[in-house]
JSON list of C-alpha atoms in Angstrom, two decimals:
[
{"chain": "T", "resi": 641, "resn": "MET", "atom": "CA", "xyz": [0.00, 0.00, 0.00]},
{"chain": "T", "resi": 642, "resn": "SER", "atom": "CA", "xyz": [1.30, 3.45, -0.87]},
{"chain": "T", "resi": 643, "resn": "ARG", "atom": "CA", "xyz": [0.02, 6.85, 0.19]},
{"chain": "T", "resi": 644, "resn": "THR", "atom": "CA", "xyz": [-1.02, 9.32, -2.47]},
{"chain": "T", "resi": 645, "resn": "SER", "atom": "CA", "xyz": [-1.24, 13.06, -2.10]},
{"chain": "T", "resi": 646, "resn": "GLY", "atom": "CA", "xyz": [-2.90, 15.49, -4.44]},
{"chain": "T", "resi": 647, "resn": "THR", "atom": "CA", "xyz": [-1.54, 18.57, -6.16]},
{"chain": "T", "resi": 648, "resn": "SER", "atom": "CA", "xyz": [-3.78, 20.22, -8.70]},
{"chain": "T", "resi": 649, "resn": "GLY", "atom": "CA", "xyz": [-2.29, 21.42, -11.98]},
{"chain": "T", "resi": 650, "resn": "LYS", "atom": "CA", "xyz": [-5.47, 22.64, -13.66]},
{"chain": "T", "resi": 651, "resn": "GLY", "atom": "CA", "xyz": [-5.58, 24.75, -16.80]},
{"chain": "T", "resi": 652, "resn": "ARG", "atom": "CA", "xyz": [-7.79, 27.84, -16.96]},
{"chain": "T", "resi": 653, "resn": "ILE", "atom": "CA", "xyz": [-11.26, 27.38, -18.42]},
{"chain": "T", "resi": 654, "resn": "PRO", "atom": "CA", "xyz": [-12.49, 30.54, -20.22]},
{"chain": "T", "resi": 655, "resn": "GLY", "atom": "CA", "xyz": [-15.07, 32.45, -18.22]},
{"chain": "T", "resi": 656, "resn": "ARG", "atom": "CA", "xyz": [-14.43, 30.47, -15.05]},
{"chain": "T", "resi": 657, "resn": "GLU", "atom": "CA", "xyz": [-13.15, 31.86, -11.79]},
{"chain": "T", "resi": 658, "resn": "PRO", "atom": "CA", "xyz": [-9.85, 30.05, -11.08]},
{"chain": "T", "resi": 659, "resn": "SER", "atom": "CA", "xyz": [-10.06, 30.43, -7.31]},
{"chain": "T", "resi": 660, "resn": "GLY", "atom": "CA", "xyz": [-11.25, 26.87, -6.88]},
{"chain": "T", "resi": 661, "resn": "LYS", "atom": "CA", "xyz": [-13.98, 27.98, -4.46]},
{"chain": "T", "resi": 662, "resn": "ALA", "atom": "CA", "xyz": [-16.72, 26.51, -6.65]},
{"chain": "T", "resi": 663, "resn": "ARG", "atom": "CA", "xyz": [-15.45, 23.07, -5.73]},
{"chain": "T", "resi": 664, "resn": "LYS", "atom": "CA", "xyz": [-16.05, 23.48, -2.02]},
{"chain": "T", "resi": 665, "resn": "GLY", "atom": "CA", "xyz": [-18.86, 21.35, -0.67]},
{"chain": "T", "resi": 666, "resn": "ARG", "atom": "CA", "xyz": [-19.07, 19.36, -3.88]},
{"chain": "T", "resi": 667, "resn": "LYS", "atom": "CA", "xyz": [-20.19, 15.78, -3.44]},
{"chain": "T", "resi": 668, "resn": "SER", "atom": "CA", "xyz": [-17.55, 13.20, -4.26]},
{"chain": "T", "resi": 669, "resn": "ARG", "atom": "CA", "xyz": [-18.25, 10.66, -6.98]},
{"chain": "T", "resi": 670, "resn": "ARG", "atom": "CA", "xyz": [-18.25, 7.06, -5.84]},
{"chain": "T", "resi": 671, "resn": "LEU", "atom": "CA", "xyz": [-18.42, 3.83, -7.74]},
{"chain": "T", "resi": 672, "resn": "GLY", "atom": "CA", "xyz": [-21.70, 2.03, -7.11]},
{"chain": "T", "resi": 673, "resn": "LEU", "atom": "CA", "xyz": [-20.19, -1.44, -7.35]},
{"chain": "T", "resi": 674, "resn": "GLU", "atom": "CA", "xyz": [-21.39, -4.46, -5.45]},
{"chain": "T", "resi": 675, "resn": "ARG", "atom": "CA", "xyz": [-19.11, -5.46, -2.60]},
{"chain": "T", "resi": 676, "resn": "LEU", "atom": "CA", "xyz": [-17.69, -8.93, -3.09]},
{"chain": "T", "resi": 677, "resn": "GLU", "atom": "CA", "xyz": [-16.55, -11.44, -0.52]},
{"chain": "T", "resi": 678, "resn": "GLU", "atom": "CA", "xyz": [-13.23, -10.21, 0.85]},
{"chain": "T", "resi": 679, "resn": "ARG", "atom": "CA", "xyz": [-10.55, -12.72, -0.01]},
{"chain": "T", "resi": 680, "resn": "VAL", "atom": "CA", "xyz": [-7.44, -13.01, -2.13]},
{"chain": "T", "resi": 681, "resn": "LEU", "atom": "CA", "xyz": [-8.06, -15.27, -5.09]},
{"chain": "T", "resi": 682, "resn": "LEU", "atom": "CA", "xyz": [-5.33, -17.38, -6.57]},
{"chain": "T", "resi": 683, "resn": "SER", "atom": "CA", "xyz": [-4.64, -17.85, -10.24]},
{"chain": "T", "resi": 684, "resn": "ALA", "atom": "CA", "xyz": [-2.23, -20.44, -11.55]},
{"chain": "T", "resi": 685, "resn": "ALA", "atom": "CA", "xyz": [0.24, -19.98, -14.35]},
{"chain": "T", "resi": 686, "resn": "VAL", "atom": "CA", "xyz": [2.45, -22.60, -15.97]},
{"chain": "T", "resi": 687, "resn": "ASP", "atom": "CA", "xyz": [6.14, -21.86, -16.40]},
{"chain": "T", "resi": 688, "resn": "GLN", "atom": "CA", "xyz": [7.11, -23.74, -19.56]},
{"chain": "T", "resi": 689, "resn": "SER", "atom": "CA", "xyz": [10.78, -23.03, -18.98]},
{"chain": "T", "resi": 690, "resn": "ARG", "atom": "CA", "xyz": [10.83, -25.11, -15.78]},
{"chain": "T", "resi": 691, "resn": "TYR", "atom": "CA", "xyz": [9.79, -28.70, -15.24]},
{"chain": "T", "resi": 692, "resn": "ALA", "atom": "CA", "xyz": [10.69, -31.74, -13.14]},
{"chain": "T", "resi": 693, "resn": "ALA", "atom": "CA", "xyz": [13.92, -33.47, -14.12]},
{"chain": "T", "resi": 694, "resn": "ASP", "atom": "CA", "xyz": [12.73, -36.99, -13.30]},
{"chain": "T", "resi": 695, "resn": "THR", "atom": "CA", "xyz": [9.03, -37.16, -14.17]},
{"chain": "T", "resi": 696, "resn": "LEU", "atom": "CA", "xyz": [6.76, -36.48, -17.10]},
{"chain": "T", "resi": 697, "resn": "LEU", "atom": "CA", "xyz": [3.05, -36.84, -17.82]},
{"chain": "T", "resi": 698, "resn": "VAL", "atom": "CA", "xyz": [1.70, -39.33, -20.33]},
{"chain": "T", "resi": 699, "resn": "ARG", "atom": "CA", "xyz": [-1.83, -40.04, -21.49]},
{"chain": "T", "resi": 700, "resn": "PHE", "atom": "CA", "xyz": [-2.09, -43.41, -23.16]},
{"chain": "T", "resi": 701, "resn": "GLY", "atom": "CA", "xyz": [-4.70, -44.29, -25.74]},
{"chain": "T", "resi": 702, "resn": "ASP", "atom": "CA", "xyz": [-7.83, -46.00, -24.46]},
{"chain": "T", "resi": 703, "resn": "GLN", "atom": "CA", "xyz": [-6.86, -49.22, -26.24]},
{"chain": "T", "resi": 704, "resn": "THR", "atom": "CA", "xyz": [-3.37, -49.38, -24.75]},
{"chain": "T", "resi": 705, "resn": "ALA", "atom": "CA", "xyz": [-3.38, -52.08, -22.06]},
{"chain": "T", "resi": 706, "resn": "PRO", "atom": "CA", "xyz": [-1.43, -51.63, -18.79]},
{"chain": "T", "resi": 707, "resn": "ASP", "atom": "CA", "xyz": [1.16, -54.28, -19.68]},
{"chain": "T", "resi": 708, "resn": "GLU", "atom": "CA", "xyz": [1.69, -52.61, -23.06]},
{"chain": "T", "resi": 709, "resn": "GLN", "atom": "CA", "xyz": [2.11, -49.27, -21.31]},
{"chain": "T", "resi": 710, "resn": "ALA", "atom": "CA", "xyz": [4.75, -50.74, -19.01]},
{"chain": "T", "resi": 711, "resn": "GLN", "atom": "CA", "xyz": [6.58, -52.33, -21.93]},
{"chain": "T", "resi": 712, "resn": "LEU", "atom": "CA", "xyz": [6.64, -49.03, -23.82]},
{"chain": "T", "resi": 713, "resn": "LEU", "atom": "CA", "xyz": [7.92, -47.08, -20.82]},
{"chain": "T", "resi": 714, "resn": "SER", "atom": "CA", "xyz": [10.63, -49.64, -20.14]},
{"chain": "T", "resi": 715, "resn": "GLN", "atom": "CA", "xyz": [12.25, -48.61, -23.43]},
{"chain": "T", "resi": 716, "resn": "TYR", "atom": "CA", "xyz": [12.99, -45.29, -21.73]},
{"chain": "T", "resi": 717, "resn": "ASN", "atom": "CA", "xyz": [13.79, -46.80, -18.31]},
{"chain": "T", "resi": 718, "resn": "GLY", "atom": "CA", "xyz": [10.51, -45.29, -17.13]},
{"chain": "T", "resi": 719, "resn": "THR", "atom": "CA", "xyz": [8.08, -46.63, -14.56]},
{"chain": "T", "resi": 720, "resn": "VAL", "atom": "CA", "xyz": [4.54, -45.70, -13.57]},
{"chain": "T", "resi": 721, "resn": "GLU", "atom": "CA", "xyz": [4.52, -43.62, -10.39]},
{"chain": "T", "resi": 722, "resn": "ARG", "atom": "CA", "xyz": [0.81, -42.81, -10.08]},
{"chain": "T", "resi": 723, "resn": "GLN", "atom": "CA", "xyz": [-2.37, -42.08, -11.99]},
{"chain": "T", "resi": 724, "resn": "LEU", "atom": "CA", "xyz": [-4.00, -38.66, -12.35]},
{"chain": "T", "resi": 725, "resn": "GLY", "atom": "CA", "xyz": [-7.61, -39.71, -12.63]},
{"chain": "T", "resi": 726, "resn": "LEU", "atom": "CA", "xyz": [-9.02, -36.25, -13.27]},
{"chain": "T", "resi": 727, "resn": "VAL", "atom": "CA", "xyz": [-7.15, -35.85, -16.56]},
{"chain": "T", "resi": 728, "resn": "GLY", "atom": "CA", "xyz": [-6.61, -39.53, -17.30]},
{"chain": "T", "resi": 729, "resn": "ALA", "atom": "CA", "xyz": [-2.84, -39.15, -17.32]},
{"chain": "T", "resi": 730, "resn": "THR", "atom": "CA", "xyz": [0.01, -41.14, -15.84]},
{"chain": "T", "resi": 731, "resn": "VAL", "atom": "CA", "xyz": [2.94, -39.72, -13.92]},
{"chain": "T", "resi": 732, "resn": "VAL", "atom": "CA", "xyz": [6.02, -41.51, -15.25]},
{"chain": "T", "resi": 733, "resn": "ARG", "atom": "CA", "xyz": [9.25, -41.67, -13.27]},
{"chain": "T", "resi": 734, "resn": "VAL", "atom": "CA", "xyz": [12.50, -41.64, -15.27]},
{"chain": "T", "resi": 735, "resn": "PRO", "atom": "CA", "xyz": [16.17, -41.50, -14.28]},
{"chain": "T", "resi": 736, "resn": "GLU", "atom": "CA", "xyz": [17.61, -38.03, -13.75]},
{"chain": "T", "resi": 737, "resn": "GLY", "atom": "CA", "xyz": [19.56, -36.92, -16.77]},
{"chain": "T", "resi": 738, "resn": "THR", "atom": "CA", "xyz": [16.85, -38.11, -19.15]},
{"chain": "T", "resi": 739, "resn": "ASP", "atom": "CA", "xyz": [16.12, -35.69, -21.98]},
{"chain": "T", "resi": 740, "resn": "ILE", "atom": "CA", "xyz": [12.55, -35.02, -20.88]},
{"chain": "T", "resi": 741, "resn": "GLU", "atom": "CA", "xyz": [11.51, -32.97, -23.90]},
{"chain": "T", "resi": 742, "resn": "ALA", "atom": "CA", "xyz": [12.90, -35.51, -26.37]},
{"chain": "T", "resi": 743, "resn": "MET", "atom": "CA", "xyz": [11.19, -38.37, -24.53]},
{"chain": "T", "resi": 744, "resn": "ALA", "atom": "CA", "xyz": [7.87, -36.50, -24.48]},
{"chain": "T", "resi": 745, "resn": "SER", "atom": "CA", "xyz": [8.16, -35.82, -28.21]},
{"chain": "T", "resi": 746, "resn": "SER", "atom": "CA", "xyz": [9.00, -39.45, -28.97]},
{"chain": "T", "resi": 747, "resn": "LEU", "atom": "CA", "xyz": [6.11, -40.79, -26.88]},
{"chain": "T", "resi": 748, "resn": "THR", "atom": "CA", "xyz": [3.64, -38.35, -28.44]},
{"chain": "T", "resi": 749, "resn": "ALA", "atom": "CA", "xyz": [4.61, -39.68, -31.87]},
{"chain": "T", "resi": 750, "resn": "ASP", "atom": "CA", "xyz": [3.78, -43.24, -30.77]},
{"chain": "T", "resi": 751, "resn": "PRO", "atom": "CA", "xyz": [0.25, -44.29, -31.87]},
{"chain": "T", "resi": 752, "resn": "ARG", "atom": "CA", "xyz": [-0.36, -45.88, -28.47]},
{"chain": "T", "resi": 753, "resn": "VAL", "atom": "CA", "xyz": [-0.02, -42.48, -26.77]},
{"chain": "T", "resi": 754, "resn": "GLU", "atom": "CA", "xyz": [-2.43, -39.54, -27.01]},
{"chain": "T", "resi": 755, "resn": "TRP", "atom": "CA", "xyz": [0.04, -37.04, -25.61]},
{"chain": "T", "resi": 756, "resn": "ALA", "atom": "CA", "xyz": [3.09, -36.69, -23.40]},
{"chain": "T", "resi": 757, "resn": "GLU", "atom": "CA", "xyz": [4.63, -33.58, -21.90]},
{"chain": "T", "resi": 758, "resn": "PRO", "atom": "CA", "xyz": [7.10, -32.47, -19.22]},
{"chain": "T", "resi": 759, "resn": "ASP", "atom": "CA", "xyz": [5.83, -32.18, -15.67]},
{"chain": "T", "resi": 760, "resn": "TYR", "atom": "CA", "xyz": [5.80, -28.38, -15.71]},
{"chain": "T", "resi": 761, "resn": "TYR", "atom": "CA", "xyz": [6.00, -26.30, -12.56]},
{"chain": "T", "resi": 762, "resn": "TRP", "atom": "CA", "xyz": [2.99, -24.13, -11.82]},
{"chain": "T", "resi": 763, "resn": "THR", "atom": "CA", "xyz": [3.09, -20.98, -9.75]},
{"chain": "T", "resi": 764, "resn": "LEU", "atom": "CA", "xyz": [0.28, -19.37, -7.75]},
{"chain": "T", "resi": 765, "resn": "ASN", "atom": "CA", "xyz": [-0.25, -15.64, -8.15]},
{"chain": "T", "resi": 766, "resn": "ALA", "atom": "CA", "xyz": [-2.09, -13.46, -5.65]},
{"chain": "T", "resi": 767, "resn": "VAL", "atom": "CA", "xyz": [-5.03, -11.82, -7.42]},
{"chain": "T", "resi": 768, "resn": "PRO", "atom": "CA", "xyz": [-7.10, -9.16, -5.59]},
{"chain": "T", "resi": 769, "resn": "ASN", "atom": "CA", "xyz": [-10.88, -9.50, -5.48]},
{"chain": "T", "resi": 770, "resn": "ASP", "atom": "CA", "xyz": [-11.55, -6.01, -6.87]},
{"chain": "T", "resi": 771, "resn": "PRO", "atom": "CA", "xyz": [-14.33, -6.54, -9.46]},
{"chain": "T", "resi": 772, "resn": "ARG", "atom": "CA", "xyz": [-12.78, -4.42, -12.22]},
{"chain": "T", "resi": 773, "resn": "PHE", "atom": "CA", "xyz": [-9.29, -5.88, -11.91]},
{"chain": "T", "resi": 774, "resn": "ASN", "atom": "CA", "xyz": [-9.87, -7.95, -15.05]},
{"chain": "T", "resi": 775, "resn": "GLU", "atom": "CA", "xyz": [-10.14, -4.71, -17.04]},
{"chain": "T", "resi": 776, "resn": "LEU", "atom": "CA", "xyz": [-6.65, -3.59, -16.03]},
{"chain": "T", "resi": 777, "resn": "TRP", "atom": "CA", "xyz": [-4.74, -5.14, -18.92]},
{"chain": "T", "resi": 778, "resn": "GLY", "atom": "CA", "xyz": [-1.68, -3.04, -18.11]},
{"chain": "T", "resi": 779, "resn": "LEU", "atom": "CA", "xyz": [-1.34, -4.93, -14.83]},
{"chain": "T", "resi": 780, "resn": "ASN", "atom": "CA", "xyz": [-2.30, -8.39, -16.10]},
{"chain": "T", "resi": 781, "resn": "ASN", "atom": "CA", "xyz": [-2.98, -8.91, -19.79]},
{"chain": "T", "resi": 782, "resn": "THR", "atom": "CA", "xyz": [-4.64, -12.20, -20.69]},
{"chain": "T", "resi": 783, "resn": "GLY", "atom": "CA", "xyz": [-5.89, -10.84, -24.00]},
{"chain": "T", "resi": 784, "resn": "GLN", "atom": "CA", "xyz": [-9.20, -10.11, -22.27]},
{"chain": "T", "resi": 785, "resn": "LEU", "atom": "CA", "xyz": [-9.75, -6.93, -24.30]},
{"chain": "T", "resi": 786, "resn": "GLY", "atom": "CA", "xyz": [-8.29, -8.20, -27.55]},
{"chain": "T", "resi": 787, "resn": "GLY", "atom": "CA", "xyz": [-4.71, -7.24, -26.82]},
{"chain": "T", "resi": 788, "resn": "THR", "atom": "CA", "xyz": [-1.51, -9.27, -26.72]},
{"chain": "T", "resi": 789, "resn": "PRO", "atom": "CA", "xyz": [-1.41, -11.70, -23.78]},
{"chain": "T", "resi": 790, "resn": "ASP", "atom": "CA", "xyz": [1.32, -10.93, -21.24]},
{"chain": "T", "resi": 791, "resn": "ALA", "atom": "CA", "xyz": [1.95, -7.45, -22.66]},
{"chain": "T", "resi": 792, "resn": "ASP", "atom": "CA", "xyz": [1.78, -6.07, -19.14]},
{"chain": "T", "resi": 793, "resn": "ILE", "atom": "CA", "xyz": [3.88, -5.29, -16.07]},
{"chain": "T", "resi": 794, "resn": "ASP", "atom": "CA", "xyz": [3.35, -8.74, -14.46]},
{"chain": "T", "resi": 795, "resn": "ALA", "atom": "CA", "xyz": [1.62, -7.23, -11.43]},
{"chain": "T", "resi": 796, "resn": "PRO", "atom": "CA", "xyz": [0.31, -10.52, -9.94]},
{"chain": "T", "resi": 797, "resn": "GLU", "atom": "CA", "xyz": [3.80, -11.99, -10.08]},
{"chain": "T", "resi": 798, "resn": "ALA", "atom": "CA", "xyz": [5.16, -8.93, -8.27]},
{"chain": "T", "resi": 799, "resn": "TRP", "atom": "CA", "xyz": [2.34, -9.04, -5.71]},
{"chain": "T", "resi": 800, "resn": "ASP", "atom": "CA", "xyz": [3.39, -12.56, -4.78]},
{"chain": "T", "resi": 801, "resn": "VAL", "atom": "CA", "xyz": [6.50, -10.91, -3.36]},
{"chain": "T", "resi": 802, "resn": "PHE", "atom": "CA", "xyz": [5.28, -7.48, -2.24]},
{"chain": "T", "resi": 803, "resn": "THR", "atom": "CA", "xyz": [2.03, -5.50, -2.50]},
{"chain": "T", "resi": 804, "resn": "GLY", "atom": "CA", "xyz": [3.30, -2.13, -1.31]},
{"chain": "T", "resi": 805, "resn": "ASP", "atom": "CA", "xyz": [4.35, -0.11, 1.71]},
{"chain": "T", "resi": 806, "resn": "SER", "atom": "CA", "xyz": [2.40, 2.63, 3.49]},
{"chain": "T", "resi": 807, "resn": "SER", "atom": "CA", "xyz": [5.63, 4.54, 4.10]},
{"chain": "T", "resi": 808, "resn": "VAL", "atom": "CA", "xyz": [5.95, 5.27, 0.37]},
{"chain": "T", "resi": 809, "resn": "VAL", "atom": "CA", "xyz": [4.43, 8.65, -0.56]},
{"chain": "T", "resi": 810, "resn": "VAL", "atom": "CA", "xyz": [3.67, 9.50, -4.20]},
{"chain": "T", "resi": 811, "resn": "ALA", "atom": "CA", "xyz": [2.79, 13.10, -5.12]},
{"chain": "T", "resi": 812, "resn": "VAL", "atom": "CA", "xyz": [0.33, 13.30, -8.02]},
{"chain": "T", "resi": 813, "resn": "ILE", "atom": "CA", "xyz": [0.69, 16.59, -9.91]},
{"chain": "T", "resi": 814, "resn": "ASP", "atom": "CA", "xyz": [-2.44, 16.56, -12.02]},
{"chain": "T", "resi": 815, "resn": "THR", "atom": "CA", "xyz": [-6.03, 17.84, -11.89]},
{"chain": "T", "resi": 816, "resn": "GLY", "atom": "CA", "xyz": [-6.32, 17.10, -8.18]},
{"chain": "T", "resi": 817, "resn": "ILE", "atom": "CA", "xyz": [-7.59, 14.02, -6.39]},
{"chain": "T", "resi": 818, "resn": "ASP", "atom": "CA", "xyz": [-10.91, 12.85, -4.98]},
{"chain": "T", "resi": 819, "resn": "TYR", "atom": "CA", "xyz": [-9.55, 12.13, -1.52]},
{"chain": "T", "resi": 820, "resn": "ASN", "atom": "CA", "xyz": [-12.99, 10.91, -0.38]},
{"chain": "T", "resi": 821, "resn": "HIS", "atom": "CA", "xyz": [-13.18, 8.22, -3.06]},
{"chain": "T", "resi": 822, "resn": "GLU", "atom": "CA", "xyz": [-13.96, 4.86, -1.48]},
{"chain": "T", "resi": 823, "resn": "ASP", "atom": "CA", "xyz": [-11.12, 3.17, -3.37]},
{"chain": "T", "resi": 824, "resn": "LEU", "atom": "CA", "xyz": [-8.55, 5.84, -2.42]},
{"chain": "T", "resi": 825, "resn": "ALA", "atom": "CA", "xyz": [-9.49, 7.26, 0.99]},
{"chain": "T", "resi": 826, "resn": "ALA", "atom": "CA", "xyz": [-7.76, 4.55, 3.03]},
{"chain": "T", "resi": 827, "resn": "ASN", "atom": "CA", "xyz": [-4.50, 5.06, 1.12]},
{"chain": "T", "resi": 828, "resn": "MET", "atom": "CA", "xyz": [-4.47, 8.87, 1.12]},
{"chain": "T", "resi": 829, "resn": "TRP", "atom": "CA", "xyz": [-1.47, 10.68, 2.55]},
{"chain": "T", "resi": 830, "resn": "ARG", "atom": "CA", "xyz": [-2.38, 13.03, 5.39]},
{"chain": "T", "resi": 831, "resn": "ASN", "atom": "CA", "xyz": [-0.26, 16.02, 6.30]},
{"chain": "T", "resi": 832, "resn": "PRO", "atom": "CA", "xyz": [1.20, 15.16, 9.73]},
{"chain": "T", "resi": 833, "resn": "GLY", "atom": "CA", "xyz": [1.88, 18.83, 10.49]},
{"chain": "T", "resi": 834, "resn": "GLU", "atom": "CA", "xyz": [-1.70, 20.00, 9.98]},
{"chain": "T", "resi": 835, "resn": "ILE", "atom": "CA", "xyz": [-4.64, 19.79, 12.39]},
{"chain": "T", "resi": 836, "resn": "PRO", "atom": "CA", "xyz": [-7.75, 19.32, 10.21]},
{"chain": "T", "resi": 837, "resn": "GLY", "atom": "CA", "xyz": [-10.48, 21.91, 10.52]},
{"chain": "T", "resi": 838, "resn": "ASP", "atom": "CA", "xyz": [-8.85, 24.23, 13.03]},
{"chain": "T", "resi": 839, "resn": "GLY", "atom": "CA", "xyz": [-8.53, 27.08, 10.52]},
{"chain": "T", "resi": 840, "resn": "ILE", "atom": "CA", "xyz": [-4.84, 27.52, 11.31]},
{"chain": "T", "resi": 841, "resn": "ASP", "atom": "CA", "xyz": [-1.77, 27.12, 9.12]},
{"chain": "T", "resi": 842, "resn": "ASN", "atom": "CA", "xyz": [-0.15, 24.82, 11.65]},
{"chain": "T", "resi": 843, "resn": "GLU", "atom": "CA", "xyz": [3.09, 24.09, 9.83]},
{"chain": "T", "resi": 844, "resn": "GLY", "atom": "CA", "xyz": [3.43, 27.61, 8.41]},
{"chain": "T", "resi": 845, "resn": "ASN", "atom": "CA", "xyz": [3.63, 26.76, 4.71]},
{"chain": "T", "resi": 846, "resn": "GLY", "atom": "CA", "xyz": [1.07, 29.36, 3.66]},
{"chain": "T", "resi": 847, "resn": "TYR", "atom": "CA", "xyz": [-1.89, 26.98, 3.36]},
{"chain": "T", "resi": 848, "resn": "ILE", "atom": "CA", "xyz": [-4.55, 26.48, 6.01]},
{"chain": "T", "resi": 849, "resn": "ASP", "atom": "CA", "xyz": [-5.81, 22.93, 6.60]},
{"chain": "T", "resi": 850, "resn": "ASP", "atom": "CA", "xyz": [-3.88, 21.47, 3.68]},
{"chain": "T", "resi": 851, "resn": "VAL", "atom": "CA", "xyz": [-4.55, 17.95, 4.91]},
{"chain": "T", "resi": 852, "resn": "TYR", "atom": "CA", "xyz": [-4.31, 16.13, 1.56]},
{"chain": "T", "resi": 853, "resn": "GLY", "atom": "CA", "xyz": [-2.20, 18.52, -0.48]},
{"chain": "T", "resi": 854, "resn": "ILE", "atom": "CA", "xyz": [-2.81, 21.85, -2.18]},
{"chain": "T", "resi": 855, "resn": "ASP", "atom": "CA", "xyz": [-4.35, 23.42, -5.28]},
{"chain": "T", "resi": 856, "resn": "PRO", "atom": "CA", "xyz": [-1.68, 25.84, -6.57]},
{"chain": "T", "resi": 857, "resn": "TRP", "atom": "CA", "xyz": [-3.88, 26.93, -9.50]},
{"chain": "T", "resi": 858, "resn": "GLY", "atom": "CA", "xyz": [-6.68, 28.04, -7.21]},
{"chain": "T", "resi": 859, "resn": "ASP", "atom": "CA", "xyz": [-4.13, 29.00, -4.54]},
{"chain": "T", "resi": 860, "resn": "ASP", "atom": "CA", "xyz": [-5.97, 27.11, -1.83]},
{"chain": "T", "resi": 861, "resn": "SER", "atom": "CA", "xyz": [-5.57, 24.04, 0.30]},
{"chain": "T", "resi": 862, "resn": "ASP", "atom": "CA", "xyz": [-8.25, 21.87, -1.31]},
{"chain": "T", "resi": 863, "resn": "PRO", "atom": "CA", "xyz": [-6.92, 19.58, -4.08]},
{"chain": "T", "resi": 864, "resn": "MET", "atom": "CA", "xyz": [-10.35, 18.03, -4.79]},
{"chain": "T", "resi": 865, "resn": "ASP", "atom": "CA", "xyz": [-10.42, 16.83, -8.39]},
{"chain": "T", "resi": 866, "resn": "ASP", "atom": "CA", "xyz": [-12.92, 18.49, -10.74]},
{"chain": "T", "resi": 867, "resn": "ASN", "atom": "CA", "xyz": [-11.75, 16.67, -13.85]},
{"chain": "T", "resi": 868, "resn": "ASP", "atom": "CA", "xyz": [-11.26, 13.02, -12.77]},
{"chain": "T", "resi": 869, "resn": "HIS", "atom": "CA", "xyz": [-7.92, 12.59, -14.52]},
{"chain": "T", "resi": 870, "resn": "GLY", "atom": "CA", "xyz": [-5.85, 13.07, -11.38]},
{"chain": "T", "resi": 871, "resn": "THR", "atom": "CA", "xyz": [-8.06, 10.63, -9.50]},
{"chain": "T", "resi": 872, "resn": "HIS", "atom": "CA", "xyz": [-7.61, 8.09, -12.29]},
{"chain": "T", "resi": 873, "resn": "VAL", "atom": "CA", "xyz": [-3.83, 8.47, -12.12]},
{"chain": "T", "resi": 874, "resn": "ALA", "atom": "CA", "xyz": [-3.85, 8.17, -8.33]},
{"chain": "T", "resi": 875, "resn": "GLY", "atom": "CA", "xyz": [-5.96, 5.02, -8.61]},
{"chain": "T", "resi": 876, "resn": "THR", "atom": "CA", "xyz": [-3.45, 3.44, -10.96]},
{"chain": "T", "resi": 877, "resn": "ILE", "atom": "CA", "xyz": [-0.74, 4.16, -8.41]},
{"chain": "T", "resi": 878, "resn": "GLY", "atom": "CA", "xyz": [-2.43, 3.32, -5.15]},
{"chain": "T", "resi": 879, "resn": "ALA", "atom": "CA", "xyz": [-6.10, 2.30, -5.25]},
{"chain": "T", "resi": 880, "resn": "VAL", "atom": "CA", "xyz": [-6.87, 0.05, -2.29]},
{"chain": "T", "resi": 881, "resn": "GLY", "atom": "CA", "xyz": [-6.50, -3.59, -3.27]},
{"chain": "T", "resi": 882, "resn": "ASP", "atom": "CA", "xyz": [-8.51, -6.65, -2.30]},
{"chain": "T", "resi": 883, "resn": "ASN", "atom": "CA", "xyz": [-11.37, -4.61, -0.84]},
{"chain": "T", "resi": 884, "resn": "GLY", "atom": "CA", "xyz": [-14.04, -5.86, -3.24]},
{"chain": "T", "resi": 885, "resn": "ILE", "atom": "CA", "xyz": [-14.49, -2.38, -4.72]},
{"chain": "T", "resi": 886, "resn": "GLY", "atom": "CA", "xyz": [-13.61, -0.95, -8.12]},
{"chain": "T", "resi": 887, "resn": "VAL", "atom": "CA", "xyz": [-10.01, -1.37, -9.24]},
{"chain": "T", "resi": 888, "resn": "VAL", "atom": "CA", "xyz": [-6.61, -1.94, -7.65]},
{"chain": "T", "resi": 889, "resn": "GLY", "atom": "CA", "xyz": [-3.44, 0.12, -7.76]},
{"chain": "T", "resi": 890, "resn": "VAL", "atom": "CA", "xyz": [0.07, -1.12, -8.37]},
{"chain": "T", "resi": 891, "resn": "ASN", "atom": "CA", "xyz": [0.71, -0.51, -4.66]},
{"chain": "T", "resi": 892, "resn": "TRP", "atom": "CA", "xyz": [-2.23, -1.74, -2.58]}
]
């Protein structure tokens, strides 16, 4: 989890007072998304560059009898270790040093075998339960929106190791930030030198009650977003993850 702070960098709109006062008291926009059960889901991914050195998986044809299977495997010094009933495959044990890929290719070419392949390693990736996570192809691209699978930043793989740190502060210089947004509020940076609502510039920086940042364009201490772009950027950086709401940021 990272903390985000807002700094507005708005451009002037003709005929509009740039003081920013019109934003005061404005209701924040919130996503009306159904809350899901709070849990971290797991997705599995096969790593085709890594597999067991002494086993492989074989699915024999329906007409290949057990004694014929054993005879075929003996040609490779292989033995049956166990059956995988769910997929109808056999785990075959072979001596270490066996060329697994060559053996799998040779067995697959045999008419008594439907297929054979290395015993690939699978890895589990932490996937947050945020309902719109599957739209974030930049974080995890499965081709879900017609793009190129795995053209992404491998976020789930990174999250297996680390999902963020609340001590990290990211300043967003944009159109402001909706600091009340339900997917951002918990991760918002708060000015430790300011006492909210006391009407005093506690830390003496020229801004009163600048709890979440400032609006230099309006020259005030309220960085509330009136364009949505800054909020979008902040969400990409640090939207709360695994809370069953909206999206997830790179740093939860």
